[in-house]
Amino acid sequence: MSNTHDVFSKHKENKMHWEQGTVYDVAWSSDGNLLTASGAKGPVRSWRLGRGGHKEGDEHKGLTSDIERLAWCPPTHDGNLLAAASYEKHVYLWDQRSGSVQQTLTTNKANSELQWMQSGKYLLVASRDEGIDVFDVANTQQPVVSATADGSLNAARWSIDGQLLFLATHAGNVEVYSWPAMEHVTVVPAHAASCNCLGVDPRGLVLATGSADATMELWNMEDFSLMRTLPEFESPLMFTEFSMDGRYIASASDDLEIKIHETEGALVHKLKLSLLTTALAWHPRNLAFAYGSTAPSKSGAKPAVTIFL
């Protein structure tokens, strides 16, 4: 552990009211006032934070138990819009103002990833085995781009300026494409084993990759050269997420802890857990994050949605 001052040492874990079983995903609204989660049992639920009384939350009408992924639209387009992807080939655009689903997108794929471009103009929907669809939210009748990846696709991210797409594959590589031309730019040979997750520095400086080889690697976004390898894990990484200021990376693996590193590589905090992490998302304005969990069926433990703040 680094001697660097631990700004997270006084943070506490705050559990939300949750009866929906294994947590599939968690997502913050663009203003950070709403935390939204989906799970295996029951509808999507959101909690409005601040002024107490927030732990019960509200259910989202029309978003039921088959929702795998969640993503709030950036404020540059419409921060009231929540995209919710079901495994069964649909993406729902739910409007906070009306409290209902406004549009339904059909992907014909088993959806496993959901990412807005920072401008909010495009929504990327990915399938682990069938590639990606990109929709223009001004016309959602059909995707403007459909493409396949080189091997099974584990994660997808936009660059902050929206000019590049990063696709993490089971082969351990990150395939980089230009947008909107979808020309292949380069291959980042990130890991010898499957590249499970990606993180993009909000400053546009660093790309983080996490792998089944139990390492995290940080790459220079200018030339995709390797900056450093973080080997402080004992099992495959599943999440690598940057804080809103790009100074910290939170990562989760099967080690039953969430580690927080500085972007320069120093390990500054470990959050010990009793359950496996299934979702992780930083608050968009504060040094806080939410995470979801699952529990073995015979353990007696309950999955939870928790805020570390």
PDB file of C-alpha atoms in Angstrom:
ATOM      1  CA  MET A   1       0.000   0.000   0.000  1.00  0.00           C
ATOM      2  CA  SER A   2       1.302   3.457  -0.938  1.00  0.00           C
ATOM      3  CA  ASN A   3       2.168   6.088   1.663  1.00  0.00           C
ATOM      4  CA  THR A   4       0.093   8.537  -0.394  1.00  0.00           C
ATOM      5  CA  HIS A   5      -2.682  10.179   1.658  1.00  0.00           C
ATOM      6  CA  ASP A   6      -5.761   7.970   1.513  1.00  0.00           C
ATOM      7  CA  VAL A   7      -8.686  10.259   0.721  1.00  0.00           C
ATOM      8  CA  PHE A   8     -10.994   7.240   1.006  1.00  0.00           C
ATOM      9  CA  SER A   9     -10.086   6.256   4.569  1.00  0.00           C
ATOM     10  CA  LYS A  10     -13.162   7.962   6.057  1.00  0.00           C
ATOM     11  CA  HIS A  11     -15.603   6.729   3.416  1.00  0.00           C
ATOM     12  CA  LYS A  12     -18.382   4.427   4.594  1.00  0.00           C
ATOM     13  CA  GLU A  13     -20.494   1.753   2.922  1.00  0.00           C
ATOM     14  CA  ASN A  14     -24.170   2.701   2.643  1.00  0.00           C
ATOM     15  CA  LYS A  15     -26.519  -0.105   1.587  1.00  0.00           C
ATOM     16  CA  MET A  16     -29.689   0.667  -0.350  1.00  0.00           C
ATOM     17  CA  HIS A  17     -32.988  -1.211   0.032  1.00  0.00           C
ATOM     18  CA  TRP A  18     -32.684  -4.104  -2.440  1.00  0.00           C
ATOM     19  CA  GLU A  19     -34.853  -7.206  -2.905  1.00  0.00           C
ATOM     20  CA  GLN A  20     -34.160  -7.884  -6.595  1.00  0.00           C
ATOM     21  CA  GLY A  21     -31.513 -10.588  -6.189  1.00  0.00           C
ATOM     22  CA  THR A  22     -28.188 -10.561  -8.025  1.00  0.00           C
ATOM     23  CA  VAL A  23     -27.328  -7.027  -9.158  1.00  0.00           C
ATOM     24  CA  TYR A  24     -26.798  -6.857 -12.917  1.00  0.00           C
ATOM     25  CA  ASP A  25     -25.777  -3.207 -13.272  1.00  0.00           C
ATOM     26  CA  VAL A  26     -25.605   0.175 -11.528  1.00  0.00           C
ATOM     27  CA  ALA A  27     -25.569   3.615 -13.172  1.00  0.00           C
ATOM     28  CA  TRP A  28     -25.579   7.251 -12.025  1.00  0.00           C
ATOM     29  CA  SER A  29     -27.613   9.995 -13.652  1.00  0.00           C
ATOM     30  CA  SER A  30     -25.465  12.702 -15.222  1.00  0.00           C
ATOM     31  CA  ASP A  31     -26.077  15.106 -12.320  1.00  0.00           C
ATOM     32  CA  GLY A  32     -25.315  12.405  -9.751  1.00  0.00           C
ATOM     33  CA  ASN A  33     -28.680  12.791  -7.999  1.00  0.00           C
ATOM     34  CA  LEU A  34     -30.017   9.389  -9.037  1.00  0.00           C
ATOM     35  CA  LEU A  35     -28.486   5.953  -8.639  1.00  0.00           C
ATOM     36  CA  THR A  36     -30.176   3.259 -10.733  1.00  0.00           C
ATOM     37  CA  ALA A  37     -29.786  -0.525 -10.519  1.00  0.00           C
ATOM     38  CA  SER A  38     -31.111  -3.608 -12.297  1.00  0.00           C
ATOM     39  CA  GLY A  39     -31.287  -7.127 -10.936  1.00  0.00           C
ATOM     40  CA  ALA A  40     -32.366 -10.699 -11.485  1.00  0.00           C
ATOM     41  CA  LYS A  41     -35.695 -10.346  -9.679  1.00  0.00           C
ATOM     42  CA  GLY A  42     -38.090  -7.478 -10.190  1.00  0.00           C
ATOM     43  CA  PRO A  43     -37.975  -4.101 -11.941  1.00  0.00           C
ATOM     44  CA  VAL A  44     -35.227  -1.517 -12.239  1.00  0.00           C
ATOM     45  CA  ARG A  45     -35.000   0.711  -9.156  1.00  0.00           C
ATOM     46  CA  SER A  46     -33.622   4.242  -8.604  1.00  0.00           C
ATOM     47  CA  TRP A  47     -32.704   6.145  -5.457  1.00  0.00           C
ATOM     48  CA  ARG A  48     -32.697   9.933  -5.236  1.00  0.00           C
ATOM     49  CA  LEU A  49     -29.810  10.899  -2.987  1.00  0.00           C
ATOM     50  CA  GLY A  50     -29.638  13.614  -0.348  1.00  0.00           C
ATOM     51  CA  ARG A  51     -31.868  14.820   2.483  1.00  0.00           C
ATOM     52  CA  GLY A  52     -32.335  11.319   3.916  1.00  0.00           C
ATOM     53  CA  GLY A  53     -35.109   8.873   3.196  1.00  0.00           C
ATOM     54  CA  HIS A  54     -33.409   7.709   0.001  1.00  0.00           C
ATOM     55  CA  LYS A  55     -32.766   4.061   0.795  1.00  0.00           C
ATOM     56  CA  GLU A  56     -36.153   2.657  -0.284  1.00  0.00           C
ATOM     57  CA  GLY A  57     -35.992   3.965  -3.852  1.00  0.00           C
ATOM     58  CA  ASP A  58     -38.581   3.924  -6.640  1.00  0.00           C
ATOM     59  CA  GLU A  59     -39.326   1.296  -9.256  1.00  0.00           C
ATOM     60  CA  HIS A  60     -39.235   2.128 -12.961  1.00  0.00           C
ATOM     61  CA  LYS A  61     -42.479   1.235 -14.717  1.00  0.00           C
ATOM     62  CA  GLY A  62     -41.894  -0.750 -17.884  1.00  0.00           C
ATOM     63  CA  LEU A  63     -38.352  -1.860 -16.981  1.00  0.00           C
ATOM     64  CA  THR A  64     -38.669  -5.382 -15.619  1.00  0.00           C
ATOM     65  CA  SER A  65     -36.345  -8.137 -14.443  1.00  0.00           C
ATOM     66  CA  ASP A  66     -34.729  -8.873 -17.816  1.00  0.00           C
ATOM     67  CA  ILE A  67     -32.657  -5.647 -17.861  1.00  0.00           C
ATOM     68  CA  GLU A  68     -28.945  -6.482 -18.105  1.00  0.00           C
ATOM     69  CA  ARG A  69     -27.334  -3.055 -18.651  1.00  0.00           C
ATOM     70  CA  LEU A  70     -28.122   0.567 -17.767  1.00  0.00           C
ATOM     71  CA  ALA A  71     -26.737   3.889 -19.008  1.00  0.00           C
ATOM     72  CA  TRP A  72     -27.985   7.434 -18.332  1.00  0.00           C
ATOM     73  CA  CYS A  73     -27.595   9.793 -21.266  1.00  0.00           C
ATOM     74  CA  PRO A  74     -24.960  12.553 -20.868  1.00  0.00           C
ATOM     75  CA  PRO A  75     -26.337  16.037 -20.127  1.00  0.00           C
ATOM     76  CA  THR A  76     -24.976  17.319 -23.444  1.00  0.00           C
ATOM     77  CA  HIS A  77     -27.977  15.646 -25.105  1.00  0.00           C
ATOM     78  CA  ASP A  78     -30.707  14.696 -22.625  1.00  0.00           C
ATOM     79  CA  GLY A  79     -29.778  13.833 -19.052  1.00  0.00           C
ATOM     80  CA  ASN A  80     -33.344  12.663 -18.357  1.00  0.00           C
ATOM     81  CA  LEU A  81     -33.009   9.684 -20.695  1.00  0.00           C
ATOM     82  CA  LEU A  82     -32.104   6.228 -19.343  1.00  0.00           C
ATOM     83  CA  ALA A  83     -31.082   3.466 -21.754  1.00  0.00           C
ATOM     84  CA  ALA A  84     -31.875  -0.026 -20.468  1.00  0.00           C
ATOM     85  CA  ALA A  85     -30.732  -3.086 -22.427  1.00  0.00           C
ATOM     86  CA  SER A  86     -32.423  -6.449 -22.038  1.00  0.00           C
ATOM     87  CA  TYR A  87     -30.675  -9.701 -22.867  1.00  0.00           C
ATOM     88  CA  GLU A  88     -33.616 -10.462 -25.156  1.00  0.00           C
ATOM     89  CA  LYS A  89     -32.635  -8.194 -28.056  1.00  0.00           C
ATOM     90  CA  HIS A  90     -34.229  -4.894 -27.012  1.00  0.00           C
ATOM     91  CA  VAL A  91     -33.044  -1.553 -25.633  1.00  0.00           C
ATOM     92  CA  TYR A  92     -35.577   0.704 -23.919  1.00  0.00           C
ATOM     93  CA  LEU A  93     -35.236   4.484 -23.709  1.00  0.00           C
ATOM     94  CA  TRP A  94     -36.954   5.487 -20.473  1.00  0.00           C
ATOM     95  CA  ASP A  95     -37.756   9.165 -19.863  1.00  0.00           C
ATOM     96  CA  GLN A  96     -37.521  10.441 -16.287  1.00  0.00           C
ATOM     97  CA  ARG A  97     -39.952  13.291 -16.975  1.00  0.00           C
ATOM     98  CA  SER A  98     -42.837  11.058 -18.031  1.00  0.00           C
ATOM     99  CA  GLY A  99     -41.772   8.048 -15.951  1.00  0.00           C
ATOM    100  CA  SER A 100     -42.248   5.692 -18.898  1.00  0.00           C
ATOM    101  CA  VAL A 101     -40.548   4.042 -21.852  1.00  0.00           C
ATOM    102  CA  GLN A 102     -40.500   6.441 -24.807  1.00  0.00           C
ATOM    103  CA  GLN A 103     -38.812   4.279 -27.442  1.00  0.00           C
ATOM    104  CA  THR A 104     -37.811   0.656 -27.960  1.00  0.00           C
ATOM    105  CA  LEU A 105     -34.762  -0.239 -30.052  1.00  0.00           C
ATOM    106  CA  THR A 106     -34.437  -3.704 -31.600  1.00  0.00           C
ATOM    107  CA  THR A 107     -30.927  -5.147 -31.863  1.00  0.00           C
ATOM    108  CA  ASN A 108     -31.537  -8.822 -32.779  1.00  0.00           C
ATOM    109  CA  LYS A 109     -28.624  -9.573 -30.442  1.00  0.00           C
ATOM    110  CA  ALA A 110     -28.157 -10.788 -26.875  1.00  0.00           C
ATOM    111  CA  ASN A 111     -27.147  -7.423 -25.398  1.00  0.00           C
ATOM    112  CA  SER A 112     -24.179  -7.407 -23.006  1.00  0.00           C
ATOM    113  CA  GLU A 113     -22.859  -3.812 -23.156  1.00  0.00           C
ATOM    114  CA  LEU A 114     -24.373  -0.325 -23.379  1.00  0.00           C
ATOM    115  CA  GLN A 115     -22.411   2.917 -23.847  1.00  0.00           C
ATOM    116  CA  TRP A 116     -23.403   6.483 -24.757  1.00  0.00           C
ATOM    117  CA  MET A 117     -21.036   8.665 -26.720  1.00  0.00           C
ATOM    118  CA  GLN A 118     -20.107  11.677 -24.573  1.00  0.00           C
ATOM    119  CA  SER A 119     -22.151  13.956 -26.857  1.00  0.00           C
ATOM    120  CA  GLY A 120     -25.249  11.806 -26.298  1.00  0.00           C
ATOM    121  CA  LYS A 121     -25.833  11.601 -30.046  1.00  0.00           C
ATOM    122  CA  TYR A 122     -24.988   7.904 -30.413  1.00  0.00           C
ATOM    123  CA  LEU A 123     -25.707   4.833 -28.312  1.00  0.00           C
ATOM    124  CA  LEU A 124     -23.533   1.734 -28.662  1.00  0.00           C
ATOM    125  CA  VAL A 125     -25.062  -1.673 -27.920  1.00  0.00           C
ATOM    126  CA  ALA A 126     -22.743  -4.677 -27.889  1.00  0.00           C
ATOM    127  CA  SER A 127     -23.216  -8.428 -27.844  1.00  0.00           C
ATOM    128  CA  ARG A 128     -20.553 -10.777 -26.531  1.00  0.00           C
ATOM    129  CA  ASP A 129     -20.689 -13.036 -29.600  1.00  0.00           C
ATOM    130  CA  GLU A 130     -22.355 -10.902 -32.273  1.00  0.00           C
ATOM    131  CA  GLY A 131     -20.500  -7.570 -32.367  1.00  0.00           C
ATOM    132  CA  ILE A 132     -21.936  -4.061 -31.990  1.00  0.00           C
ATOM    133  CA  ASP A 133     -24.829  -1.895 -33.132  1.00  0.00           C
ATOM    134  CA  VAL A 134     -24.609   1.907 -32.958  1.00  0.00           C
ATOM    135  CA  PHE A 135     -27.850   3.909 -32.969  1.00  0.00           C
ATOM    136  CA  ASP A 136     -28.350   7.589 -33.721  1.00  0.00           C
ATOM    137  CA  VAL A 137     -30.887   8.635 -31.080  1.00  0.00           C
ATOM    138  CA  ALA A 138     -32.432  11.080 -33.533  1.00  0.00           C
ATOM    139  CA  ASN A 139     -33.506   8.105 -35.668  1.00  0.00           C
ATOM    140  CA  THR A 140     -33.607   4.780 -33.838  1.00  0.00           C
ATOM    141  CA  GLN A 141     -35.436   2.680 -36.424  1.00  0.00           C
ATOM    142  CA  GLN A 142     -32.231   0.831 -37.275  1.00  0.00           C
ATOM    143  CA  PRO A 143     -28.549   1.096 -36.326  1.00  0.00           C
ATOM    144  CA  VAL A 144     -26.331   3.425 -38.348  1.00  0.00           C
ATOM    145  CA  VAL A 145     -23.481   0.932 -37.936  1.00  0.00           C
ATOM    146  CA  SER A 146     -23.371  -2.805 -37.272  1.00  0.00           C
ATOM    147  CA  ALA A 147     -19.966  -4.465 -36.970  1.00  0.00           C
ATOM    148  CA  THR A 148     -18.376  -7.645 -35.677  1.00  0.00           C
ATOM    149  CA  ALA A 149     -15.306  -7.909 -33.461  1.00  0.00           C
ATOM    150  CA  ASP A 150     -12.279 -10.142 -33.936  1.00  0.00           C
ATOM    151  CA  GLY A 151     -13.322 -12.825 -31.437  1.00  0.00           C
ATOM    152  CA  SER A 152     -15.751 -12.692 -28.525  1.00  0.00           C
ATOM    153  CA  LEU A 153     -16.390  -9.153 -27.296  1.00  0.00           C
ATOM    154  CA  ASN A 154     -16.109  -8.470 -23.554  1.00  0.00           C
ATOM    155  CA  ALA A 155     -16.309  -4.668 -23.322  1.00  0.00           C
ATOM    156  CA  ALA A 156     -16.692  -1.549 -25.464  1.00  0.00           C
ATOM    157  CA  ARG A 157     -15.939   2.119 -24.804  1.00  0.00           C
ATOM    158  CA  TRP A 158     -15.925   5.437 -26.684  1.00  0.00           C
ATOM    159  CA  SER A 159     -12.998   7.822 -26.463  1.00  0.00           C
ATOM    160  CA  ILE A 160     -13.909  11.056 -24.670  1.00  0.00           C
ATOM    161  CA  ASP A 161     -13.871  13.064 -27.915  1.00  0.00           C
ATOM    162  CA  GLY A 162     -16.011  10.428 -29.674  1.00  0.00           C
ATOM    163  CA  GLN A 163     -13.473   9.846 -32.432  1.00  0.00           C
ATOM    164  CA  LEU A 164     -12.486   6.300 -31.445  1.00  0.00           C
ATOM    165  CA  LEU A 165     -14.148   3.059 -30.376  1.00  0.00           C
ATOM    166  CA  PHE A 166     -12.343   0.513 -28.184  1.00  0.00           C
ATOM    167  CA  LEU A 167     -13.422  -3.130 -28.232  1.00  0.00           C
ATOM    168  CA  ALA A 168     -11.939  -5.571 -25.692  1.00  0.00           C
ATOM    169  CA  THR A 169     -11.808  -9.165 -26.904  1.00  0.00           C
ATOM    170  CA  HIS A 170     -11.491 -12.656 -25.484  1.00  0.00           C
ATOM    171  CA  ALA A 171      -8.169 -12.926 -27.331  1.00  0.00           C
ATOM    172  CA  GLY A 172      -6.711 -10.311 -24.936  1.00  0.00           C
ATOM    173  CA  ASN A 173      -6.504  -7.490 -27.481  1.00  0.00           C
ATOM    174  CA  VAL A 174      -8.175  -4.095 -27.720  1.00  0.00           C
ATOM    175  CA  GLU A 175      -9.350  -3.383 -31.258  1.00  0.00           C
ATOM    176  CA  VAL A 176      -9.374   0.370 -31.997  1.00  0.00           C
ATOM    177  CA  TYR A 177     -11.685   1.834 -34.669  1.00  0.00           C
ATOM    178  CA  SER A 178     -12.218   5.375 -35.910  1.00  0.00           C
ATOM    179  CA  TRP A 179     -15.659   6.959 -35.715  1.00  0.00           C
ATOM    180  CA  PRO A 180     -17.767   7.451 -37.761  1.00  0.00           C
ATOM    181  CA  ALA A 181     -15.780   5.816 -40.570  1.00  0.00           C
ATOM    182  CA  MET A 182     -15.320   2.572 -38.556  1.00  0.00           C
ATOM    183  CA  GLU A 183     -11.861   2.130 -40.034  1.00  0.00           C
ATOM    184  CA  HIS A 184      -9.539  -0.164 -38.109  1.00  0.00           C
ATOM    185  CA  VAL A 185      -6.867   2.044 -36.506  1.00  0.00           C
ATOM    186  CA  THR A 186      -4.724  -0.386 -34.512  1.00  0.00           C
ATOM    187  CA  VAL A 187      -4.660  -3.393 -32.225  1.00  0.00           C
ATOM    188  CA  VAL A 188      -3.465  -2.942 -28.651  1.00  0.00           C
ATOM    189  CA  PRO A 189      -1.938  -6.317 -27.604  1.00  0.00           C
ATOM    190  CA  ALA A 190      -3.027  -5.775 -24.037  1.00  0.00           C
ATOM    191  CA  HIS A 191      -2.968  -9.227 -22.415  1.00  0.00           C
ATOM    192  CA  ALA A 192      -2.050 -12.845 -22.998  1.00  0.00           C
ATOM    193  CA  ALA A 193      -5.451 -13.897 -21.593  1.00  0.00           C
ATOM    194  CA  SER A 194      -8.945 -12.502 -22.135  1.00  0.00           C
ATOM    195  CA  CYS A 195      -9.301  -8.708 -21.833  1.00  0.00           C
ATOM    196  CA  ASN A 196     -12.378  -8.537 -19.611  1.00  0.00           C
ATOM    197  CA  CYS A 197     -12.873  -4.813 -19.035  1.00  0.00           C
ATOM    198  CA  LEU A 198     -11.942  -1.310 -20.142  1.00  0.00           C
ATOM    199  CA  GLY A 199     -11.765   2.106 -18.509  1.00  0.00           C
ATOM    200  CA  VAL A 200     -11.316   5.460 -20.268  1.00  0.00           C
ATOM    201  CA  ASP A 201      -9.749   8.369 -18.406  1.00  0.00           C
ATOM    202  CA  PRO A 202     -12.203  11.337 -18.569  1.00  0.00           C
ATOM    203  CA  ARG A 203      -9.223  13.574 -19.342  1.00  0.00           C
ATOM    204  CA  GLY A 204      -8.557  11.488 -22.464  1.00  0.00           C
ATOM    205  CA  LEU A 205      -5.045  10.529 -21.350  1.00  0.00           C
ATOM    206  CA  VAL A 206      -5.142   6.889 -20.261  1.00  0.00           C
ATOM    207  CA  LEU A 207      -6.853   3.658 -21.315  1.00  0.00           C
ATOM    208  CA  ALA A 208      -7.105   0.971 -18.602  1.00  0.00           C
ATOM    209  CA  THR A 209      -7.462  -2.717 -19.395  1.00  0.00           C
ATOM    210  CA  GLY A 210      -8.238  -5.540 -16.965  1.00  0.00           C
ATOM    211  CA  SER A 211      -7.673  -9.171 -17.755  1.00  0.00           C
ATOM    212  CA  ALA A 212      -8.227 -12.802 -16.863  1.00  0.00           C
ATOM    213  CA  ASP A 213      -4.457 -12.892 -16.281  1.00  0.00           C
ATOM    214  CA  ALA A 214      -5.055 -10.968 -13.010  1.00  0.00           C
ATOM    215  CA  THR A 215      -3.333  -7.763 -14.141  1.00  0.00           C
ATOM    216  CA  MET A 216      -4.414  -4.219 -14.992  1.00  0.00           C
ATOM    217  CA  GLU A 217      -2.499  -2.300 -17.643  1.00  0.00           C
ATOM    218  CA  LEU A 218      -2.506   1.443 -18.298  1.00  0.00           C
ATOM    219  CA  TRP A 219      -1.951   2.656 -21.870  1.00  0.00           C
ATOM    220  CA  ASN A 220      -1.028   6.085 -23.239  1.00  0.00           C
ATOM    221  CA  MET A 221      -3.979   7.238 -25.369  1.00  0.00           C
ATOM    222  CA  GLU A 222      -1.734   9.223 -27.746  1.00  0.00           C
ATOM    223  CA  ASP A 223       0.270   6.318 -29.135  1.00  0.00           C
ATOM    224  CA  PHE A 224      -1.144   3.295 -27.222  1.00  0.00           C
ATOM    225  CA  SER A 225       2.193   2.562 -25.621  1.00  0.00           C
ATOM    226  CA  LEU A 226       2.188   0.692 -22.307  1.00  0.00           C
ATOM    227  CA  MET A 227       2.673   3.047 -19.361  1.00  0.00           C
ATOM    228  CA  ARG A 228       2.588   0.530 -16.486  1.00  0.00           C
ATOM    229  CA  THR A 229       1.292  -2.844 -15.351  1.00  0.00           C
ATOM    230  CA  LEU A 230      -0.461  -3.246 -12.000  1.00  0.00           C
ATOM    231  CA  PRO A 231       0.000  -6.861 -10.838  1.00  0.00           C
ATOM    232  CA  GLU A 232      -1.583  -6.595  -7.378  1.00  0.00           C
ATOM    233  CA  PHE A 233      -4.410  -9.057  -8.051  1.00  0.00           C
ATOM    234  CA  GLU A 234      -4.900 -12.760  -7.485  1.00  0.00           C
ATOM    235  CA  SER A 235      -7.849 -13.463  -9.786  1.00  0.00           C
ATOM    236  CA  PRO A 236      -9.340 -12.197 -13.079  1.00  0.00           C
ATOM    237  CA  LEU A 237     -10.328  -8.530 -13.203  1.00  0.00           C
ATOM    238  CA  MET A 238     -13.936  -7.761 -14.082  1.00  0.00           C
ATOM    239  CA  PHE A 239     -14.103  -3.951 -13.684  1.00  0.00           C
ATOM    240  CA  THR A 240     -11.695  -1.033 -14.208  1.00  0.00           C
ATOM    241  CA  GLU A 241     -13.353   2.371 -13.800  1.00  0.00           C
ATOM    242  CA  PHE A 242     -11.881   5.903 -13.607  1.00  0.00           C
ATOM    243  CA  SER A 243     -13.052   8.514 -11.132  1.00  0.00           C
ATOM    244  CA  MET A 244     -14.673  11.664 -12.504  1.00  0.00           C
ATOM    245  CA  ASP A 245     -11.376  13.613 -12.329  1.00  0.00           C
ATOM    246  CA  GLY A 246      -9.262  10.807 -13.800  1.00  0.00           C
ATOM    247  CA  ARG A 247      -7.001  10.645 -10.728  1.00  0.00           C
ATOM    248  CA  TYR A 248      -8.129   7.236  -9.484  1.00  0.00           C
ATOM    249  CA  ILE A 249      -9.068   3.823 -10.880  1.00  0.00           C
ATOM    250  CA  ALA A 250     -11.376   1.471  -8.993  1.00  0.00           C
ATOM    251  CA  SER A 251     -11.065  -2.186  -9.933  1.00  0.00           C
ATOM    252  CA  ALA A 252     -12.881  -5.338  -8.897  1.00  0.00           C
ATOM    253  CA  SER A 253     -11.957  -8.971  -9.353  1.00  0.00           C
ATOM    254  CA  ASP A 254     -12.843 -12.282  -7.729  1.00  0.00           C
ATOM    255  CA  ASP A 255     -10.519 -11.337  -4.821  1.00  0.00           C
ATOM    256  CA  LEU A 256     -13.527 -10.104  -2.777  1.00  0.00           C
ATOM    257  CA  GLU A 257     -12.215  -6.557  -2.594  1.00  0.00           C
ATOM    258  CA  ILE A 258     -12.307  -3.352  -4.584  1.00  0.00           C
ATOM    259  CA  LYS A 259      -8.897  -1.747  -5.037  1.00  0.00           C
ATOM    260  CA  ILE A 260      -8.353   1.945  -5.712  1.00  0.00           C
ATOM    261  CA  HIS A 261      -5.160   3.003  -7.490  1.00  0.00           C
ATOM    262  CA  GLU A 262      -3.867   6.400  -8.446  1.00  0.00           C
ATOM    263  CA  THR A 263      -3.515   6.753 -12.207  1.00  0.00           C
ATOM    264  CA  GLU A 264       0.252   6.928 -11.606  1.00  0.00           C
ATOM    265  CA  GLY A 265       0.025   3.363 -10.275  1.00  0.00           C
ATOM    266  CA  ALA A 266       0.105   3.636  -6.466  1.00  0.00           C
ATOM    267  CA  LEU A 267      -2.409   1.512  -4.549  1.00  0.00           C
ATOM    268  CA  VAL A 268      -4.159   3.872  -2.118  1.00  0.00           C
ATOM    269  CA  HIS A 269      -7.112   1.912  -0.722  1.00  0.00           C
ATOM    270  CA  LYS A 270      -8.603  -1.573  -0.408  1.00  0.00           C
ATOM    271  CA  LEU A 271     -12.289  -2.116   0.288  1.00  0.00           C
ATOM    272  CA  LYS A 272     -12.774  -5.594   1.761  1.00  0.00           C
ATOM    273  CA  LEU A 273     -15.976  -7.345   0.677  1.00  0.00           C
ATOM    274  CA  SER A 274     -17.904 -10.457   1.645  1.00  0.00           C
ATOM    275  CA  LEU A 275     -19.658 -10.901  -1.719  1.00  0.00           C
ATOM    276  CA  LEU A 276     -18.574 -10.972  -5.359  1.00  0.00           C
ATOM    277  CA  THR A 277     -18.838  -7.632  -7.204  1.00  0.00           C
ATOM    278  CA  THR A 278     -21.136  -7.654 -10.240  1.00  0.00           C
ATOM    279  CA  ALA A 279     -21.316  -3.924 -11.061  1.00  0.00           C
ATOM    280  CA  LEU A 280     -19.252  -0.804 -10.376  1.00  0.00           C
ATOM    281  CA  ALA A 281     -19.744   2.887 -11.226  1.00  0.00           C
ATOM    282  CA  TRP A 282     -18.113   6.108  -9.978  1.00  0.00           C
ATOM    283  CA  HIS A 283     -20.254   9.096  -9.070  1.00  0.00           C
ATOM    284  CA  PRO A 284     -20.014  11.687 -11.900  1.00  0.00           C
ATOM    285  CA  ARG A 285     -19.167  14.604  -9.566  1.00  0.00           C
ATOM    286  CA  ASN A 286     -17.674  13.194  -6.357  1.00  0.00           C
ATOM    287  CA  LEU A 287     -15.029  10.721  -5.217  1.00  0.00           C
ATOM    288  CA  ALA A 288     -17.629   8.075  -4.438  1.00  0.00           C
ATOM    289  CA  PHE A 289     -18.820   4.970  -6.228  1.00  0.00           C
ATOM    290  CA  ALA A 290     -21.651   2.456  -6.204  1.00  0.00           C
ATOM    291  CA  TYR A 291     -21.275  -1.272  -6.567  1.00  0.00           C
ATOM    292  CA  GLY A 292     -23.556  -4.287  -6.787  1.00  0.00           C
ATOM    293  CA  SER A 293     -23.058  -7.866  -5.692  1.00  0.00           C
ATOM    294  CA  THR A 294     -24.238 -11.438  -5.935  1.00  0.00           C
ATOM    295  CA  ALA A 295     -24.365 -14.209  -3.326  1.00  0.00           C
ATOM    296  CA  PRO A 296     -24.178 -18.018  -3.501  1.00  0.00           C
ATOM    297  CA  SER A 297     -27.701 -19.458  -3.338  1.00  0.00           C
ATOM    298  CA  LYS A 298     -26.997 -21.517  -0.207  1.00  0.00           C
ATOM    299  CA  SER A 299     -24.940 -18.914   1.658  1.00  0.00           C
ATOM    300  CA  GLY A 300     -27.830 -17.105   3.312  1.00  0.00           C
ATOM    301  CA  ALA A 301     -26.255 -13.781   2.316  1.00  0.00           C
ATOM    302  CA  LYS A 302     -28.234 -11.189   0.328  1.00  0.00           C
ATOM    303  CA  PRO A 303     -26.997  -9.374  -2.782  1.00  0.00           C
ATOM    304  CA  ALA A 304     -26.834  -5.618  -2.272  1.00  0.00           C
ATOM    305  CA  VAL A 305     -26.501  -2.226  -3.917  1.00  0.00           C
ATOM    306  CA  THR A 306     -23.990  -0.190  -1.929  1.00  0.00           C
ATOM    307  CA  ILE A 307     -22.611   3.342  -2.122  1.00  0.00           C
ATOM    308  CA  PHE A 308     -19.039   3.905  -0.931  1.00  0.00           C
ATOM    309  CA  LEU A 309     -19.022   7.546   0.168  1.00  0.00           C
TER     310      LEU A 309
END
